[in-house]
Tab-separated table of C-alpha atoms in Angstrom:
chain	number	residue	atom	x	y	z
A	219	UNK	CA	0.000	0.000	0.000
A	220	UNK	CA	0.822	3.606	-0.868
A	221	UNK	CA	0.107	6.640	-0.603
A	222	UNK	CA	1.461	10.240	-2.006
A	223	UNK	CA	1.007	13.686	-1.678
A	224	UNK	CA	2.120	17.115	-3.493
A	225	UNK	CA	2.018	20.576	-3.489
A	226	UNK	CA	3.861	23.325	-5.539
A	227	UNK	CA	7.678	22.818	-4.168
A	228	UNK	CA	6.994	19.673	-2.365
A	229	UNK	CA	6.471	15.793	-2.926
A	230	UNK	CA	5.544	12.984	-0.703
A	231	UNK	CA	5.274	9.491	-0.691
A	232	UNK	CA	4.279	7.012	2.611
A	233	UNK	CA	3.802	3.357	1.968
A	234	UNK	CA	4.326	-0.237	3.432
A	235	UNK	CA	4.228	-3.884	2.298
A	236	UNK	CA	4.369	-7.355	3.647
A	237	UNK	CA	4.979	-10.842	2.318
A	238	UNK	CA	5.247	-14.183	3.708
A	239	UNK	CA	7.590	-17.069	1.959
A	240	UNK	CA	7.027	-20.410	2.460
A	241	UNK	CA	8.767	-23.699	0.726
A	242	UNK	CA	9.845	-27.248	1.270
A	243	UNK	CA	13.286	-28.035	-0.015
A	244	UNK	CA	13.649	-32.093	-0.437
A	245	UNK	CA	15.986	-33.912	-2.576
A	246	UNK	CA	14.651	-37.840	-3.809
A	247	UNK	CA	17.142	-40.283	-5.428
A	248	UNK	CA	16.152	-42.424	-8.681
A	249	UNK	CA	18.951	-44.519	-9.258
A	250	UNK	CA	22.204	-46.210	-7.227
A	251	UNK	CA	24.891	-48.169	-8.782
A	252	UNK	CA	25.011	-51.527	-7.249
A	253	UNK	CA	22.324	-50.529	-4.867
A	254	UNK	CA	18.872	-51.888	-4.495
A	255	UNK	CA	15.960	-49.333	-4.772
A	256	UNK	CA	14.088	-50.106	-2.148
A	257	UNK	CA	17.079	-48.981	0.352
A	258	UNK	CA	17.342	-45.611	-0.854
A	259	UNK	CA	13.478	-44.773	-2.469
A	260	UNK	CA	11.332	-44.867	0.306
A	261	UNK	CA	12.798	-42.228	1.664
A	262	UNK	CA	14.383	-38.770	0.649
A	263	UNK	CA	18.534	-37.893	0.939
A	264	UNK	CA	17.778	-34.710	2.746
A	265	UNK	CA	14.839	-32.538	3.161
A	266	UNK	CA	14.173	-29.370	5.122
A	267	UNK	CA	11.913	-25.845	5.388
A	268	UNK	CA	11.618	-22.487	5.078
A	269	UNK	CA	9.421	-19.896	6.395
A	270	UNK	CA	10.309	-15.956	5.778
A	271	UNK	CA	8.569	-12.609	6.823
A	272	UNK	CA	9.569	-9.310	5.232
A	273	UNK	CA	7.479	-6.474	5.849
A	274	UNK	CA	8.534	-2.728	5.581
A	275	UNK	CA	7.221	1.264	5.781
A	276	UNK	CA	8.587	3.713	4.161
A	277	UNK	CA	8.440	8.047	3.686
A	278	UNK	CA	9.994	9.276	1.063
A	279	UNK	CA	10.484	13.529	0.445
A	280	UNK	CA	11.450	15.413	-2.419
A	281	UNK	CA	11.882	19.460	-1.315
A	282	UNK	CA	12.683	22.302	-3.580
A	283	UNK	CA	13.965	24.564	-1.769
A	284	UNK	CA	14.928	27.486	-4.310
A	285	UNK	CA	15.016	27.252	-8.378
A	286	UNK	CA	17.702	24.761	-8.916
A	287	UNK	CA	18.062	23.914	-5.826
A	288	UNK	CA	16.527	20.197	-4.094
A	289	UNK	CA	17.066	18.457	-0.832
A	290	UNK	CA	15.483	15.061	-0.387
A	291	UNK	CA	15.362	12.275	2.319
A	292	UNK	CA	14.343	8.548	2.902
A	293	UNK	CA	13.790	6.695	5.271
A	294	UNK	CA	12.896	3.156	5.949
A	295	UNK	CA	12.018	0.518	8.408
A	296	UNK	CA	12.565	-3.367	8.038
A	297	UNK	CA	11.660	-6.262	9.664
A	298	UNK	CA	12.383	-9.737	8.847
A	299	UNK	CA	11.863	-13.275	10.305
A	300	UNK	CA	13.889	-15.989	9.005
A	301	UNK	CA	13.555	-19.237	9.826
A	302	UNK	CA	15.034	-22.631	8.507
A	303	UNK	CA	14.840	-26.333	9.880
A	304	UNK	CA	15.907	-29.924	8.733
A	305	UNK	CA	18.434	-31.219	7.002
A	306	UNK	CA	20.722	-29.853	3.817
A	307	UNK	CA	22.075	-31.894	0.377
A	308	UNK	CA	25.655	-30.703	1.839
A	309	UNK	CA	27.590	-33.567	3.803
A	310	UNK	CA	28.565	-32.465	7.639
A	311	UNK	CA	31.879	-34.281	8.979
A	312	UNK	CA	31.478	-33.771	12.191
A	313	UNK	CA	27.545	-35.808	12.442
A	314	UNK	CA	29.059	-37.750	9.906
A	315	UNK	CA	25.588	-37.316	7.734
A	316	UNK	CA	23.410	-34.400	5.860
A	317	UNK	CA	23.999	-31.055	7.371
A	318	UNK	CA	21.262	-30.083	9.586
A	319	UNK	CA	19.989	-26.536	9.823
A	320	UNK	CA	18.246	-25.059	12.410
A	321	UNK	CA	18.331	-21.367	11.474
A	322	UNK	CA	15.771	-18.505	13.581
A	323	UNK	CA	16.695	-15.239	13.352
A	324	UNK	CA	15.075	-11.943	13.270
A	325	UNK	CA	16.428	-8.525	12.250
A	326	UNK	CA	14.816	-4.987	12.626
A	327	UNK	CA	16.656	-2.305	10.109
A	328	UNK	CA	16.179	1.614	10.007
A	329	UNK	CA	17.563	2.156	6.201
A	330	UNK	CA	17.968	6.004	6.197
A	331	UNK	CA	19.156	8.251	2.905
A	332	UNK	CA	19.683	12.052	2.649
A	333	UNK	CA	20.855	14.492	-0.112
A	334	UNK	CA	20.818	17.517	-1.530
A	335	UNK	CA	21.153	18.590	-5.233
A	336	UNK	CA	21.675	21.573	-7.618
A	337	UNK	CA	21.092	22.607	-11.095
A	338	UNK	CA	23.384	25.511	-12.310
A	339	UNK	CA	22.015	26.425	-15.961
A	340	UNK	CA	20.233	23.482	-17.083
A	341	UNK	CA	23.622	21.783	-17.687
A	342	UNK	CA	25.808	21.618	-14.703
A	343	UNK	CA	24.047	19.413	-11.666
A	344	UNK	CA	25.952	18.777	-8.273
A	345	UNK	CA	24.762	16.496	-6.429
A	346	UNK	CA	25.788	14.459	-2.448
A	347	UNK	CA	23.892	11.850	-0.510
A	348	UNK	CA	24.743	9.849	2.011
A	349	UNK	CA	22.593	6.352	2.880
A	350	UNK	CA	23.080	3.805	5.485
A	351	UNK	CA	21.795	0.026	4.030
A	352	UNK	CA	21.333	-3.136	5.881
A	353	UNK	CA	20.774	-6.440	4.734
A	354	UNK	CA	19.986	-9.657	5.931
A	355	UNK	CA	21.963	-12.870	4.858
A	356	UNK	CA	20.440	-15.289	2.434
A	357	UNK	CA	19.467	-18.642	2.375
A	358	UNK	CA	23.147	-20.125	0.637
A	359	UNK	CA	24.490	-17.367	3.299
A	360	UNK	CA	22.962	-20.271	6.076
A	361	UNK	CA	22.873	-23.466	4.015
A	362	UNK	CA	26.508	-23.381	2.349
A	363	UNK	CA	28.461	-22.298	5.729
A	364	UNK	CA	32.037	-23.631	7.220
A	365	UNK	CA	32.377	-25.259	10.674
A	366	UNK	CA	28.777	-24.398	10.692
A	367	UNK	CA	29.101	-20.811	11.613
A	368	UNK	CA	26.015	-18.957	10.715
A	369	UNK	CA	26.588	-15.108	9.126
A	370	UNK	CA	25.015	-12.442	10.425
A	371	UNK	CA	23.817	-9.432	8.576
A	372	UNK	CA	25.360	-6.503	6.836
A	373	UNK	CA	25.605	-2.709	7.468
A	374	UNK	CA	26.468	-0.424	4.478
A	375	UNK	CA	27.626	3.569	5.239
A	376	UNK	CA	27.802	4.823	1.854
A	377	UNK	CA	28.547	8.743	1.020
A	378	UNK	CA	28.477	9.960	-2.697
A	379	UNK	CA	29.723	13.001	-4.174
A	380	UNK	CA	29.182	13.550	-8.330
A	381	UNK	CA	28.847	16.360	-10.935
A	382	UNK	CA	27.008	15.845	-14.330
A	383	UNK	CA	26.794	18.161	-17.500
A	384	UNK	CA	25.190	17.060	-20.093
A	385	UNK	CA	24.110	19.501	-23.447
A	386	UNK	CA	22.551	18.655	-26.788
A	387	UNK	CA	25.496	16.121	-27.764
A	388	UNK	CA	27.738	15.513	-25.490
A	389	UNK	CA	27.427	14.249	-21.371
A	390	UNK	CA	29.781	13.552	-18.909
A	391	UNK	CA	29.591	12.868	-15.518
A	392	UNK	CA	32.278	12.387	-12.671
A	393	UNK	CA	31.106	10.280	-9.052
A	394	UNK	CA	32.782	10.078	-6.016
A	395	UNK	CA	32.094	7.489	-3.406
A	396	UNK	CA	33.046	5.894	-0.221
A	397	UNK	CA	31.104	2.694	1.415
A	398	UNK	CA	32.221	1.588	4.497
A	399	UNK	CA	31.004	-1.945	5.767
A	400	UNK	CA	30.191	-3.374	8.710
A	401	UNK	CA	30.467	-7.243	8.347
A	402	UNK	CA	30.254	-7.202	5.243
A	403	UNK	CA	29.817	-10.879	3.496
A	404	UNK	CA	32.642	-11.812	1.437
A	405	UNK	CA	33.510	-14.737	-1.078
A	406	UNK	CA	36.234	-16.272	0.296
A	407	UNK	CA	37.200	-18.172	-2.964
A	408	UNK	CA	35.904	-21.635	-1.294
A	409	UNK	CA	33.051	-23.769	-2.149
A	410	UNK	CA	31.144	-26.110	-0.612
A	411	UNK	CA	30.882	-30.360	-1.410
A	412	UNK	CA	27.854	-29.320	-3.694
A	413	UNK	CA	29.623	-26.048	-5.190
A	414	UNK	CA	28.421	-23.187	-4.127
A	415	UNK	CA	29.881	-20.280	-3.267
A	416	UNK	CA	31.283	-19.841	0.774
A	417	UNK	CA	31.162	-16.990	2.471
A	418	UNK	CA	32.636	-15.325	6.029
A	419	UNK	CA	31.578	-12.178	8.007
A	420	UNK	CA	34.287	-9.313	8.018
A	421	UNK	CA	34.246	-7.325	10.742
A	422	UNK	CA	35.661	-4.055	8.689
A	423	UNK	CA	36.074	-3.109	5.434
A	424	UNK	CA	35.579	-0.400	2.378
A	425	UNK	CA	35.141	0.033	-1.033
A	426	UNK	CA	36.273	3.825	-2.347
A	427	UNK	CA	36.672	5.189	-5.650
A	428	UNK	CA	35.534	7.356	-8.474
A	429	UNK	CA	32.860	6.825	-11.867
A	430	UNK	CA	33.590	8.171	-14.984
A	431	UNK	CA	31.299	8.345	-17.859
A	432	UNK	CA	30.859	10.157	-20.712
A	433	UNK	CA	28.854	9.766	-24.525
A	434	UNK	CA	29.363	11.963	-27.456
A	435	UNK	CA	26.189	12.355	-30.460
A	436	UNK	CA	29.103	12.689	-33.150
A	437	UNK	CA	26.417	12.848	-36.150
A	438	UNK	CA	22.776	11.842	-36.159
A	439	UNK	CA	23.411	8.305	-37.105
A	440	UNK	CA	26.748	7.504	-34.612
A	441	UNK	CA	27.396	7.842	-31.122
A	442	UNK	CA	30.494	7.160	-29.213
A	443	UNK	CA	29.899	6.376	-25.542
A	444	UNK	CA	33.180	5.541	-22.637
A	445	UNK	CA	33.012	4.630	-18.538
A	446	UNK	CA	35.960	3.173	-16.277
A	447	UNK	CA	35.391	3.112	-12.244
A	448	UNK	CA	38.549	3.325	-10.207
A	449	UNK	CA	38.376	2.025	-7.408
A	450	UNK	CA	40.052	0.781	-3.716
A	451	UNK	CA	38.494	-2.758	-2.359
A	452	UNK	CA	40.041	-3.469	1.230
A	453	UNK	CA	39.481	-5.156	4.505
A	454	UNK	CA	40.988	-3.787	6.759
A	455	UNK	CA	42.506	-5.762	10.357
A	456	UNK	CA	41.786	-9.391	8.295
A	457	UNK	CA	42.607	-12.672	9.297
A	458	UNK	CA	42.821	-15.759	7.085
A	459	UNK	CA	41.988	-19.127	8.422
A	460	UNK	CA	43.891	-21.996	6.367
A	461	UNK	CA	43.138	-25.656	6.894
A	462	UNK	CA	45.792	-27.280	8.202
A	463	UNK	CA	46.968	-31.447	7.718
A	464	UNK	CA	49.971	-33.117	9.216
A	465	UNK	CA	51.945	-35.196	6.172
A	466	UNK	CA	49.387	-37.967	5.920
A	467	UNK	CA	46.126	-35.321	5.868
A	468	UNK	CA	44.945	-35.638	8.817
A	469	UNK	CA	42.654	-32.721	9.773
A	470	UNK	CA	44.341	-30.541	12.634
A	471	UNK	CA	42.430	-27.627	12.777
A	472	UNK	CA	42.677	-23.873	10.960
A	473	UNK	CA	45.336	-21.859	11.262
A	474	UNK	CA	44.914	-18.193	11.826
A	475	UNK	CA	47.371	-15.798	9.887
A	476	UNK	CA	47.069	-12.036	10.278
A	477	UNK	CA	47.300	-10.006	7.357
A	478	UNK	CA	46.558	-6.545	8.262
A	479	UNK	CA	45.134	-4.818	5.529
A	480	UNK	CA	43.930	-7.196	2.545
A	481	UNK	CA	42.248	-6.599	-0.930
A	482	UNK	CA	39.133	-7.523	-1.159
A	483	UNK	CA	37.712	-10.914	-3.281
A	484	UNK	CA	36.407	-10.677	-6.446
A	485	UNK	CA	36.926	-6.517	-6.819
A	486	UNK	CA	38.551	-5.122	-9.790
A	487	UNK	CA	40.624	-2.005	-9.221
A	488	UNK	CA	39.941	-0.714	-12.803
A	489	UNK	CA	36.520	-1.649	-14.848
A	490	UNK	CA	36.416	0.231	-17.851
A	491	UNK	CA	34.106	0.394	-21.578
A	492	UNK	CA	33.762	1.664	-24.621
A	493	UNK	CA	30.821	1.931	-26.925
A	494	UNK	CA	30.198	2.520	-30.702
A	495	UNK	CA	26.534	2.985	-31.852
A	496	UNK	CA	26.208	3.135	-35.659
A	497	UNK	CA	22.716	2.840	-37.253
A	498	UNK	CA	21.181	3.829	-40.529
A	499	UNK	CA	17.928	3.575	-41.332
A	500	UNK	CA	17.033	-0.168	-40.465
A	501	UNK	CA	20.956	-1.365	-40.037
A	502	UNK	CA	22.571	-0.908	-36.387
A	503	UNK	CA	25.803	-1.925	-35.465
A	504	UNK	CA	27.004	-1.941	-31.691
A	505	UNK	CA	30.525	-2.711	-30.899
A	506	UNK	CA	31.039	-2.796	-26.944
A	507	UNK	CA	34.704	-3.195	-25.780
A	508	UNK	CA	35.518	-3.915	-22.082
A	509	UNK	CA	38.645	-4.173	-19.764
A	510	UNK	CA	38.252	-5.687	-16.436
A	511	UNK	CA	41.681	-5.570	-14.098
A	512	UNK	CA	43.032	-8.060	-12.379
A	513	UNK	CA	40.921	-9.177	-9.439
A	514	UNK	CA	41.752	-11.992	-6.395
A	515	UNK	CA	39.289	-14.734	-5.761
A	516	UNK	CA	40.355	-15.195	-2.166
A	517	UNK	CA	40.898	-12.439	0.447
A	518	UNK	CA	44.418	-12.462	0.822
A	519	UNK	CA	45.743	-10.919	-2.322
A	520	UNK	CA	47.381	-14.199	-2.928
A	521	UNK	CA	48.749	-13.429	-6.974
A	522	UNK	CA	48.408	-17.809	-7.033
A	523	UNK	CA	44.870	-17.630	-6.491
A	524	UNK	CA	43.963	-14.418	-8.792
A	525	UNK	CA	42.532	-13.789	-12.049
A	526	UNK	CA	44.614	-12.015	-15.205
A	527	UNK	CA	42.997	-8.515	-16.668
A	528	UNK	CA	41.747	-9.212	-20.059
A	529	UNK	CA	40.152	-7.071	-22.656
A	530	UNK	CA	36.777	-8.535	-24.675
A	531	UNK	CA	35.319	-7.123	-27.284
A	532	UNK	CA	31.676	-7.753	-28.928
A	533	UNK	CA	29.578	-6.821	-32.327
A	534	UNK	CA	25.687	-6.902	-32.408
A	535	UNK	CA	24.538	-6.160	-36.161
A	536	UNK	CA	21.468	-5.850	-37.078
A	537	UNK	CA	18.992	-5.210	-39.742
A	538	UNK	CA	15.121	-4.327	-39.530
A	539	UNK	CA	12.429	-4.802	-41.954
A	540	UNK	CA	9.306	-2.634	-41.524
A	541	UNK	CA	6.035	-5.303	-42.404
A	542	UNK	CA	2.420	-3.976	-42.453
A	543	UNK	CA	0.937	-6.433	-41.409
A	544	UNK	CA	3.154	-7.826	-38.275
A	545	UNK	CA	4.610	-4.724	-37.640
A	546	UNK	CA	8.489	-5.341	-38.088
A	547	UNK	CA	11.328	-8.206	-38.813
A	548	UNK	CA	14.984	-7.671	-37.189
A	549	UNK	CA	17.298	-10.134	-38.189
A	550	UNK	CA	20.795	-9.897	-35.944
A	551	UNK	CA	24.032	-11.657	-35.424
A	552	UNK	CA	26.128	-11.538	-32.427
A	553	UNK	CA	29.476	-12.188	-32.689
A	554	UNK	CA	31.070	-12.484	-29.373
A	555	UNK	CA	34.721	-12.224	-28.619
A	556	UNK	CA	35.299	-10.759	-31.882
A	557	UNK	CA	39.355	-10.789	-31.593
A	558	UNK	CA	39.262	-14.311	-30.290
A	559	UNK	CA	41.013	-13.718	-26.665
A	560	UNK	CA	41.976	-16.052	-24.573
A	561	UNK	CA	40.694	-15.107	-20.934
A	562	UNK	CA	38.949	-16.423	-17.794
A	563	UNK	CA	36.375	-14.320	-15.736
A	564	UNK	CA	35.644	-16.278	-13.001
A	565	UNK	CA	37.474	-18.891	-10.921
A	566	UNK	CA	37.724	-20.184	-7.510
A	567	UNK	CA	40.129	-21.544	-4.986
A	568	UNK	CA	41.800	-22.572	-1.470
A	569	UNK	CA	45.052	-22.436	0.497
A	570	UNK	CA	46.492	-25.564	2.675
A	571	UNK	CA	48.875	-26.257	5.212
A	572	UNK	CA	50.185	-29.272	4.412
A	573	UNK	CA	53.153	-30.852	6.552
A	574	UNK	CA	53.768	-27.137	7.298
A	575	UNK	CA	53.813	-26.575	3.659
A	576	UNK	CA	51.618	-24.237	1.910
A	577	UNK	CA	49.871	-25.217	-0.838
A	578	UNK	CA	47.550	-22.851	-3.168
A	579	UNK	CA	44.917	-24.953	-5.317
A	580	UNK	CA	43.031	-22.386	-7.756
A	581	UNK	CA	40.410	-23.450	-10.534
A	582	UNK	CA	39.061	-21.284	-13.516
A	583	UNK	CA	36.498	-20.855	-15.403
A	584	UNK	CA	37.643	-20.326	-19.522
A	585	UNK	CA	35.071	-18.324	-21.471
A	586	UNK	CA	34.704	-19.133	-25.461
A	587	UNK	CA	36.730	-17.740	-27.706
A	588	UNK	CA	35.024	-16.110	-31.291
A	589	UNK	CA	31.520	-17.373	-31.522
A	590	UNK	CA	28.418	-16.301	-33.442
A	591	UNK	CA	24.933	-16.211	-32.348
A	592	UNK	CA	22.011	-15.392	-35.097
A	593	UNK	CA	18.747	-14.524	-33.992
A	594	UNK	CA	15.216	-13.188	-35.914
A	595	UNK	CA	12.952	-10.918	-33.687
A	596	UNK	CA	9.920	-10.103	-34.915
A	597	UNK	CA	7.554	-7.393	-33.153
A	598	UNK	CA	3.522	-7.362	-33.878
């Protein structure tokens, strides 16, 4: 439900919702090698529940204050029950069967947001905000843990800073942020016996840097368009935990190794694009270059568990056929990695102790090199 109200210089907005989420989650097996059915059919491998309350209110304000001139404000409340019971498809060593969960939590969060902004003649705006965000864990956040440590939820402090001017053909804009987190919920590179993604709680970290972007009308018929973010991903006070084994692997706990200030998993210092829009009466042609910098997929900027910068670029064409009766025929190709590059964008891994060794184990992910995809759209 919602509701709004506004007068000359001044816009309002109240509202709330609720929702309740309920589902089973059971896993059945059809066939064993070397096993007979009746052993394993009767009953299912693992099987638990899920029962989740989100409800919110919300204001929302939009002031102008003099020509040009606009101060606005959120704010929001949040509550959320979470609860989860039975057991998991992920094997637990220590009960030597299915994981069980037993998960009941509840979190209240006040999500405020505040700004103001300013037009300067109708093509220079300056604009800051500053927002505080919380968010609860989700369900892989409880389901796919290790030692079965449960997460808790996140706080977000973000401030923003930016300037935009834009005329007739050409825009650019310039954004400044900071966001400091309070246990924030990181990858740690790790998966679980089913493979999905682990994990941990940090206690402190940030994520500071600045947007660029900018796009250029050079004629009716072809635009050129450019962004890059530059950017700082740290935790800050971090401590990795490495399994360790004695020579024969046997299990002797984690080891705890202090690392001060760390990069943070899966963050990019430099992300940066470039598009070219050419179209022509019913041709268009898109050619989108990216470069993504190198990037860690554990937290402890560990170069043997990291992933190479690489450079991709891609070419939509297409063609369009106006049709009276259907309304209109677009026949397009994709060709993707259109230089053929070799590269890998995702990948995972883990560090052991082995006989007081260390040993880093790291897996990718290899995208496809030059391929083609054709499609036909047709709109009526």
């Amino acid at each position: 439900a919602a509701a709004a109200y506004a007068a000359d210089n001044l816009d309002l907005a109240f509202g709330g919702s609720w929702s309740y989420y309920s589902c089973p989650h059971w896993g059945e097996l059809d066939w064993m090698q070397e096993t007979d059915p009746a052993d394993y059919r009767s009953k299912r491998w693992y099987d638990n529940d899920v029962d989740k309350q989100d409800a919110n209110l919300f204001a929302r304000a939009n002031w102008t204050v003099a020509r040009g001139l606009n101060l606005f404000a959120d704010m929001q409340y949040r509550y959320v029950h979470y609860k989860a019971w039975g057991v998991n498809d992920n094997y637990d060593e220590a009960s030597g069967g299915m994981q069980p969960i037993d998960v009941d939590e509840t979190y209240h969060f006040f999500n405020p947001r505040a700004g103001v902004s300013y037009t300067l003649g109708k093509r220079h705006n300056f604009y800051f905000s500053f927002a505080v965000a919380q968010k609860e864990p989700t369900r892989s956040n409880f389901t796919d843990t290790k030692n079965g440590e449960y997460p808790t939820s996140e706080r977000l402090y973000d401030w923003e800073f930016g300037y935009l001017f834009h005329n007739d053909r050409f825009e650019a804009g310039v954004n400044f942020y900071y966001m400091s987190y309070k246990d924030q919920l990181v990858a740690t590179g790790e998966l679980s016996d089913t493979g999905q993604e682990l994990s941990r709680n940090i206690p402190d970290s940030y994520r500071r840097g600045i947007e660029l972007s900018a796009s250029l009308n050079i004629a009716r018929w072809f635009s050129l368009g450019a962004n890059a973010t530059l950017s700082q991903n740290r935790i800050e006070n971090y401590t990795e935990y490495v399994s360790e084994y004695d020579a024969d692997w046997n299990y002797l706990g984690e080891k705890e190794l202090y690392l001060g200030t760390s990069t943070l998993s899966y963050s990019p210092s430099v992300i940066a694009g470039v598009l070219l829009d050419f179209h022509v009466k019913g041709f268009s042609a898109l050619l989108h270059t990216q470069y993504v910098g190198k990037q860690y997929f554990t937290n402890g900027r560990n170069d043997a568990l990291s992933l190479d910068d690489y450079c991709v670029t891609n070419l939509n064409l297409g063609y369009e056929l106006a049709a009276s009766k259907i309304g209109s025929v677009r026949f397009g190709v994709q060709i993707n990695n259109l230089f053929n590059t070799e590269y890998c964008n995702n990948g995972y891994g883990y560090s052991s102790i082995v006989g007081g060794v260390r040993e880093d184990s790291a897996f990718y992910f290899p995208q496809a090199m030059f391929n083609v995809l054709a499609n036909v759209t047709v709109r009526f």
